[in-house]
Short mmCIF file of C-alpha atoms and ligand atoms in Angstrom, two decimals:
data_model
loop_
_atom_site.label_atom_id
_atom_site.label_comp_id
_atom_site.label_asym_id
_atom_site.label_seq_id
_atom_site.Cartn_x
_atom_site.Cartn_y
_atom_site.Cartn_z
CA UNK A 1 16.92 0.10 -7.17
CA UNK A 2 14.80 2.28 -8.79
CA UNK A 3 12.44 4.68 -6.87
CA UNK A 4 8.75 5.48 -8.33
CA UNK A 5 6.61 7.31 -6.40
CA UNK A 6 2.72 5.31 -6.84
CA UNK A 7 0.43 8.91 -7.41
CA UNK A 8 -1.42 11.35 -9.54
CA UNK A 9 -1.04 14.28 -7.05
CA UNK A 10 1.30 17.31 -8.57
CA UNK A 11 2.43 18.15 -5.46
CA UNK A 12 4.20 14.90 -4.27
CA UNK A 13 5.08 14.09 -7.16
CA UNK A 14 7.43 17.48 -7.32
CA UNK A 15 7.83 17.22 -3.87
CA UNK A 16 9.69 14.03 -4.53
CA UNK A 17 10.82 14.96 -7.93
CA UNK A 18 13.20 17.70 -5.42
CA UNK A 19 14.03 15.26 -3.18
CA UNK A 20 16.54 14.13 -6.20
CA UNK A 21 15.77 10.82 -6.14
CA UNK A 22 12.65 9.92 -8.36
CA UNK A 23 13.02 7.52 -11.41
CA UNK A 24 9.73 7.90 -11.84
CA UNK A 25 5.53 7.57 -11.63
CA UNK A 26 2.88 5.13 -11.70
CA UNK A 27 -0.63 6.27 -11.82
CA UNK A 28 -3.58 4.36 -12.30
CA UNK A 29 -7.41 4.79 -13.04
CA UNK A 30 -8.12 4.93 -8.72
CA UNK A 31 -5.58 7.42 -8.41
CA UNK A 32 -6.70 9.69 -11.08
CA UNK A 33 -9.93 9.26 -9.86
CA UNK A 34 -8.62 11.12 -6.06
CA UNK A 35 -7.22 14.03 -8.06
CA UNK A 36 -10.72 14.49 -9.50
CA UNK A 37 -9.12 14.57 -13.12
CA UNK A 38 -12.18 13.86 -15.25
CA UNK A 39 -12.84 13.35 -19.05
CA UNK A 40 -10.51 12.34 -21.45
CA UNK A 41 -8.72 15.84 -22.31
CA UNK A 42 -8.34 16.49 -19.07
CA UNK A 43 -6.87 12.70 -18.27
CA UNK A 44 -4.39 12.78 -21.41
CA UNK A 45 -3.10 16.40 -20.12
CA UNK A 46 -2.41 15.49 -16.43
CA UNK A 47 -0.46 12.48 -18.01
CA UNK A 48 1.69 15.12 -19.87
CA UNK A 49 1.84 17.82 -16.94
CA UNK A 50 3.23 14.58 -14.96
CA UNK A 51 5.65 13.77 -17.61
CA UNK A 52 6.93 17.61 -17.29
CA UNK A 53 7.81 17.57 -13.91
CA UNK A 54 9.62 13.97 -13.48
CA UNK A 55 12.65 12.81 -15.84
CA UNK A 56 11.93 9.12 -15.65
CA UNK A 57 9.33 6.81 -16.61
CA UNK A 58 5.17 7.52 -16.55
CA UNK A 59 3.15 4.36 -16.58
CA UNK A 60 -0.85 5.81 -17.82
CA UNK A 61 -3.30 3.01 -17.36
CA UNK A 62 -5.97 1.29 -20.54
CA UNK A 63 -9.28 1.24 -19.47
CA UNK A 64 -9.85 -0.97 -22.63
CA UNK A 65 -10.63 -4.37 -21.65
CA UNK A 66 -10.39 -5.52 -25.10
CA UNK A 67 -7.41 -6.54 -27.48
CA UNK A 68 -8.43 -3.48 -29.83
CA UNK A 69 -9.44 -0.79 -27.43
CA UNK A 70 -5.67 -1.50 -25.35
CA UNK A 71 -3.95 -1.34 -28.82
CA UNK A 72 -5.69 1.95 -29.50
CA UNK A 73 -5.75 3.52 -26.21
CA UNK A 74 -1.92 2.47 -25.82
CA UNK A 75 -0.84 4.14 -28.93
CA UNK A 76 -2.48 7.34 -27.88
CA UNK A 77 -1.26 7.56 -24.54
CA UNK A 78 2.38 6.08 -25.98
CA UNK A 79 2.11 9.23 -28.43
CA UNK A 80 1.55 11.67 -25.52
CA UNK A 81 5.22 11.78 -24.38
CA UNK A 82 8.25 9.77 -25.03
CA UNK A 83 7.97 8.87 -20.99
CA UNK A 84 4.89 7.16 -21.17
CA UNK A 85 4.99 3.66 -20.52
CA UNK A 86 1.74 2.00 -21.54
CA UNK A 87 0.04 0.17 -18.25
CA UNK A 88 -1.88 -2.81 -19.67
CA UNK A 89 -3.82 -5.24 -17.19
CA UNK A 90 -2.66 -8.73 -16.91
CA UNK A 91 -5.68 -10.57 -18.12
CA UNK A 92 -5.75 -12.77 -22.31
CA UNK A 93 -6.86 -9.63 -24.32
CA UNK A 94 -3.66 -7.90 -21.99
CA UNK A 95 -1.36 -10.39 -23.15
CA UNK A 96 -1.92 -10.04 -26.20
CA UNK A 97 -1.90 -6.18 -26.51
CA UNK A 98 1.51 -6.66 -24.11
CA UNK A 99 3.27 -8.59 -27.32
CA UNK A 100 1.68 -6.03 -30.09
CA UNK A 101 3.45 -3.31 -27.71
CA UNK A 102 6.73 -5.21 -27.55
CA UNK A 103 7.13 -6.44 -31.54
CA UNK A 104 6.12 -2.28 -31.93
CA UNK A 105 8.98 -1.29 -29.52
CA UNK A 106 6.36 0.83 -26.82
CA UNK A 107 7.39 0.18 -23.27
CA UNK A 108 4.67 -1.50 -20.85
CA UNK A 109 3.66 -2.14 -17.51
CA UNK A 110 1.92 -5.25 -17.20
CA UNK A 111 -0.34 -4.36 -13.83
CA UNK A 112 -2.38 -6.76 -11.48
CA UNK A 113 -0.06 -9.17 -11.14
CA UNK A 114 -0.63 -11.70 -8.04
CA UNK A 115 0.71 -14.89 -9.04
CA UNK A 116 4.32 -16.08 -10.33
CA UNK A 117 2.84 -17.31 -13.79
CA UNK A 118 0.96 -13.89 -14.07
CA UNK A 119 4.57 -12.43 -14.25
CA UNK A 120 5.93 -15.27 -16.37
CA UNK A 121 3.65 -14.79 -18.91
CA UNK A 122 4.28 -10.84 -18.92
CA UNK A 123 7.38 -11.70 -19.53
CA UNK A 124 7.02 -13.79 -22.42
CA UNK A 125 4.65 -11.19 -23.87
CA UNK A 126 7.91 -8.51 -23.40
CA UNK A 127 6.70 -6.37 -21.03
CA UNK A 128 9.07 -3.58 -19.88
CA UNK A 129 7.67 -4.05 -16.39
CA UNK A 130 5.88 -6.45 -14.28
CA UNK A 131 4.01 -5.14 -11.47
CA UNK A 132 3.28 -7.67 -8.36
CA UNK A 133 1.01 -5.84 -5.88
CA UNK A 134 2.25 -6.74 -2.96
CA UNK A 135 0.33 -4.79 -0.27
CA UNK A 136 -2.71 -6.12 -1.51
CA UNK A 137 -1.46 -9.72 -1.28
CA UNK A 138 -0.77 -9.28 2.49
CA UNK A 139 -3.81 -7.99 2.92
CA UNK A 140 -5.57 -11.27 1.94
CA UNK A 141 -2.89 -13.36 4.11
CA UNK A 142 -0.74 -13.67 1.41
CA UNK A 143 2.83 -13.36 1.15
CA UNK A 144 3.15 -10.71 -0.85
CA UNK A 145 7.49 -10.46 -0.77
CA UNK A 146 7.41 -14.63 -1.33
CA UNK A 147 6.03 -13.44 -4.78
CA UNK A 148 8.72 -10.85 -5.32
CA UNK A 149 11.30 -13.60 -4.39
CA UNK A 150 9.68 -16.22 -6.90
CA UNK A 151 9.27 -13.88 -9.84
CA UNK A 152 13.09 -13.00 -9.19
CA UNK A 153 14.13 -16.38 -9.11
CA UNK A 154 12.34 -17.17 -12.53
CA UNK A 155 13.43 -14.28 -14.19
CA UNK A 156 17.10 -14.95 -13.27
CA UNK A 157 16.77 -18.41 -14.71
CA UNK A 158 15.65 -17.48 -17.79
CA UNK A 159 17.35 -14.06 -17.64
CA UNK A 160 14.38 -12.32 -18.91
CA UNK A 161 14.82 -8.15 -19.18
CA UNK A 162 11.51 -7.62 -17.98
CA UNK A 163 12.08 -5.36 -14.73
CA UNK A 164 9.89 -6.42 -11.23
CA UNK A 165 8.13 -3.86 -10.55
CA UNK A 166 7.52 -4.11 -6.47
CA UNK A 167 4.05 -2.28 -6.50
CA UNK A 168 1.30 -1.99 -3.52
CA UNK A 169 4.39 -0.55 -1.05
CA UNK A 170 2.46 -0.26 2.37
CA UNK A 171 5.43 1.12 4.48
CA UNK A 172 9.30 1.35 4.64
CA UNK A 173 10.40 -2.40 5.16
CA UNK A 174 8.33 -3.16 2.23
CA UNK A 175 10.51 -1.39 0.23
CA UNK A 176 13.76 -2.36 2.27
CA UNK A 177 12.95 -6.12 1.80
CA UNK A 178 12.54 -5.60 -2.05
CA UNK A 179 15.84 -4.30 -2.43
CA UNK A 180 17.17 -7.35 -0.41
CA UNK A 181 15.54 -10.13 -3.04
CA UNK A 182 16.43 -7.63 -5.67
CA UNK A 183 13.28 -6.39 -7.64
CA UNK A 184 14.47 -3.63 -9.98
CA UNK A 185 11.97 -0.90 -9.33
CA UNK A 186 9.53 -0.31 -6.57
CA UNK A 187 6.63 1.93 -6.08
CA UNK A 188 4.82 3.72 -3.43
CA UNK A 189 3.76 6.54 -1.23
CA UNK A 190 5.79 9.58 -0.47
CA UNK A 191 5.38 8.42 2.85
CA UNK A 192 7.03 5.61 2.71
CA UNK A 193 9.47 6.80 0.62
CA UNK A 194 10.14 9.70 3.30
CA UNK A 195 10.19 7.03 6.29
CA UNK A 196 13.17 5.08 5.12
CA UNK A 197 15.12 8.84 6.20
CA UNK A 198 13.57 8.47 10.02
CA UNK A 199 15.50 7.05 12.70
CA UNK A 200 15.24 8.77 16.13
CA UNK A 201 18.87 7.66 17.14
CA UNK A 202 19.78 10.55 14.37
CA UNK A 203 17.22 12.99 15.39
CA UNK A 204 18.36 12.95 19.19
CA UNK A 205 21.99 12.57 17.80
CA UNK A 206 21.39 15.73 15.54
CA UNK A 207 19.61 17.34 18.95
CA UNK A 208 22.93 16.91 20.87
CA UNK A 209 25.48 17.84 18.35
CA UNK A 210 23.30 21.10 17.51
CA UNK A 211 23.41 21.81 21.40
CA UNK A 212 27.37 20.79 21.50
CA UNK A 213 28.19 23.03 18.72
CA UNK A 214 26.93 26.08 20.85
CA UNK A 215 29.39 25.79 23.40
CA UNK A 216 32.28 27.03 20.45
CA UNK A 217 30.01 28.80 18.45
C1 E4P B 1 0.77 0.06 -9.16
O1 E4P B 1 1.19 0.52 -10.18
C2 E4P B 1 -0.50 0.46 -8.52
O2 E4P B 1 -0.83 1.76 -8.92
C3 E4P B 1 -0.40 0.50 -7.03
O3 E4P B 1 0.86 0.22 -6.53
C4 E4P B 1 -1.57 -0.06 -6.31
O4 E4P B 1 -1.35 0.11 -4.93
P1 E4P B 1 -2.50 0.04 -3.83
O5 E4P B 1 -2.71 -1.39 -3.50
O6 E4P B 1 -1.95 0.81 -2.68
O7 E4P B 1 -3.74 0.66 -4.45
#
């Protein structure tokens, strides 16, 4: 499973970059947004500075909600770095500007996806990555890991390359029950990342073999 870590702040990102375990970043327009990274220079080079630090894969979100402003914005942002994945929003015009992506060989991340045939058609379009958000699902009541398991099962039948992109990771068993049903990538916090290492049996474990090893040191 790969491990992307769902931010636009430097410092986690390296601080999870040294962990030794990133694959790589997803950013998107809110996230920019909390780093206060304004104006279009400014947005392009944080997308590059991001690309510097990680060796994987940078998804850098359109803001074009139109077939011609995603192609253009796309290409620009796809020009940036050779780790830029393209993040395009699942809506027609997105679908579209998913396939020109595809036939042009630029990797994307089809985003907003809530619904099984959202991800389908992402997948007929060729997009590198579908991204279910599944935190946002439970939030509404809605099961956001039955999605995970449908879009699995349908892209096993088929055996479409497209790679589920577990996205809106809340907490730890999030991302342990997405490696269960299999999705290929997931993204999240640091925090949650950092909580699947927590387990107090090893802390008090660690406490008493620290204390042991005094007695021969
Ligand atoms: C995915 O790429 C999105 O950036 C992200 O996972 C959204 O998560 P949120 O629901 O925590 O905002």
């Amino acid at each position: 499973m790969k491990f992307f870590i769902d931010t636009a702040n430097l410092a986690q990102i390296k601080e999870a970059q040294e962990l030794g375990i990133l694959d790589g970043v997803t950013t998107n327009p809110s996230l920019m947004a909390k780093e206060g990274i304004k104006g279009k220079g400014p947005v392009l080079k944080h997308y590059v500075d991001i690309c510097n630090i990680v060796d994987g894969d940078v998804s850098a979100e359109v803001i074009s909600t139109d077939y011609e402003g995603m192609v253009k914005e796309g290409e620009e942002l796809a020009a940036l770095h050779d780790q830029i994945v393209v993040k395009i929003p699942m809506i027609k015009e997105g679908i579209k500007a998913i396939k020109y992506f595809s036939n042009k060989g630029i990797r994307t991340n089809c985003t907003l996806v809530f619904s099984a045939g959202q991800a389908l058609l992402a997948a007929k379009a060729g997009a590198t990555y579908v991204s279910p958000f599944i935190g946002r699902l439970d939030d509404v009541s809605t099961d956001g890991l039955a999605l995970i398991e449908d879009i699995r099962l349908i892209f096993d039948n088929y055996g479409y390359e497209t790679e589920i992109l577990a996205a809106s990771i809340r907490h730890p068993m999030h991302i342990i029950e997405c490696a269960k049903i299999g999705a290929d990538v997931m993204t999240g916090p640091l925090s949650a990342i950092i909580a699947l290492a927590k387990h107090p049996l090893t802390d008090t474990g660690l406490a008493t073999f620290l204390e042991d090893a005094k007695k021969f040191a």
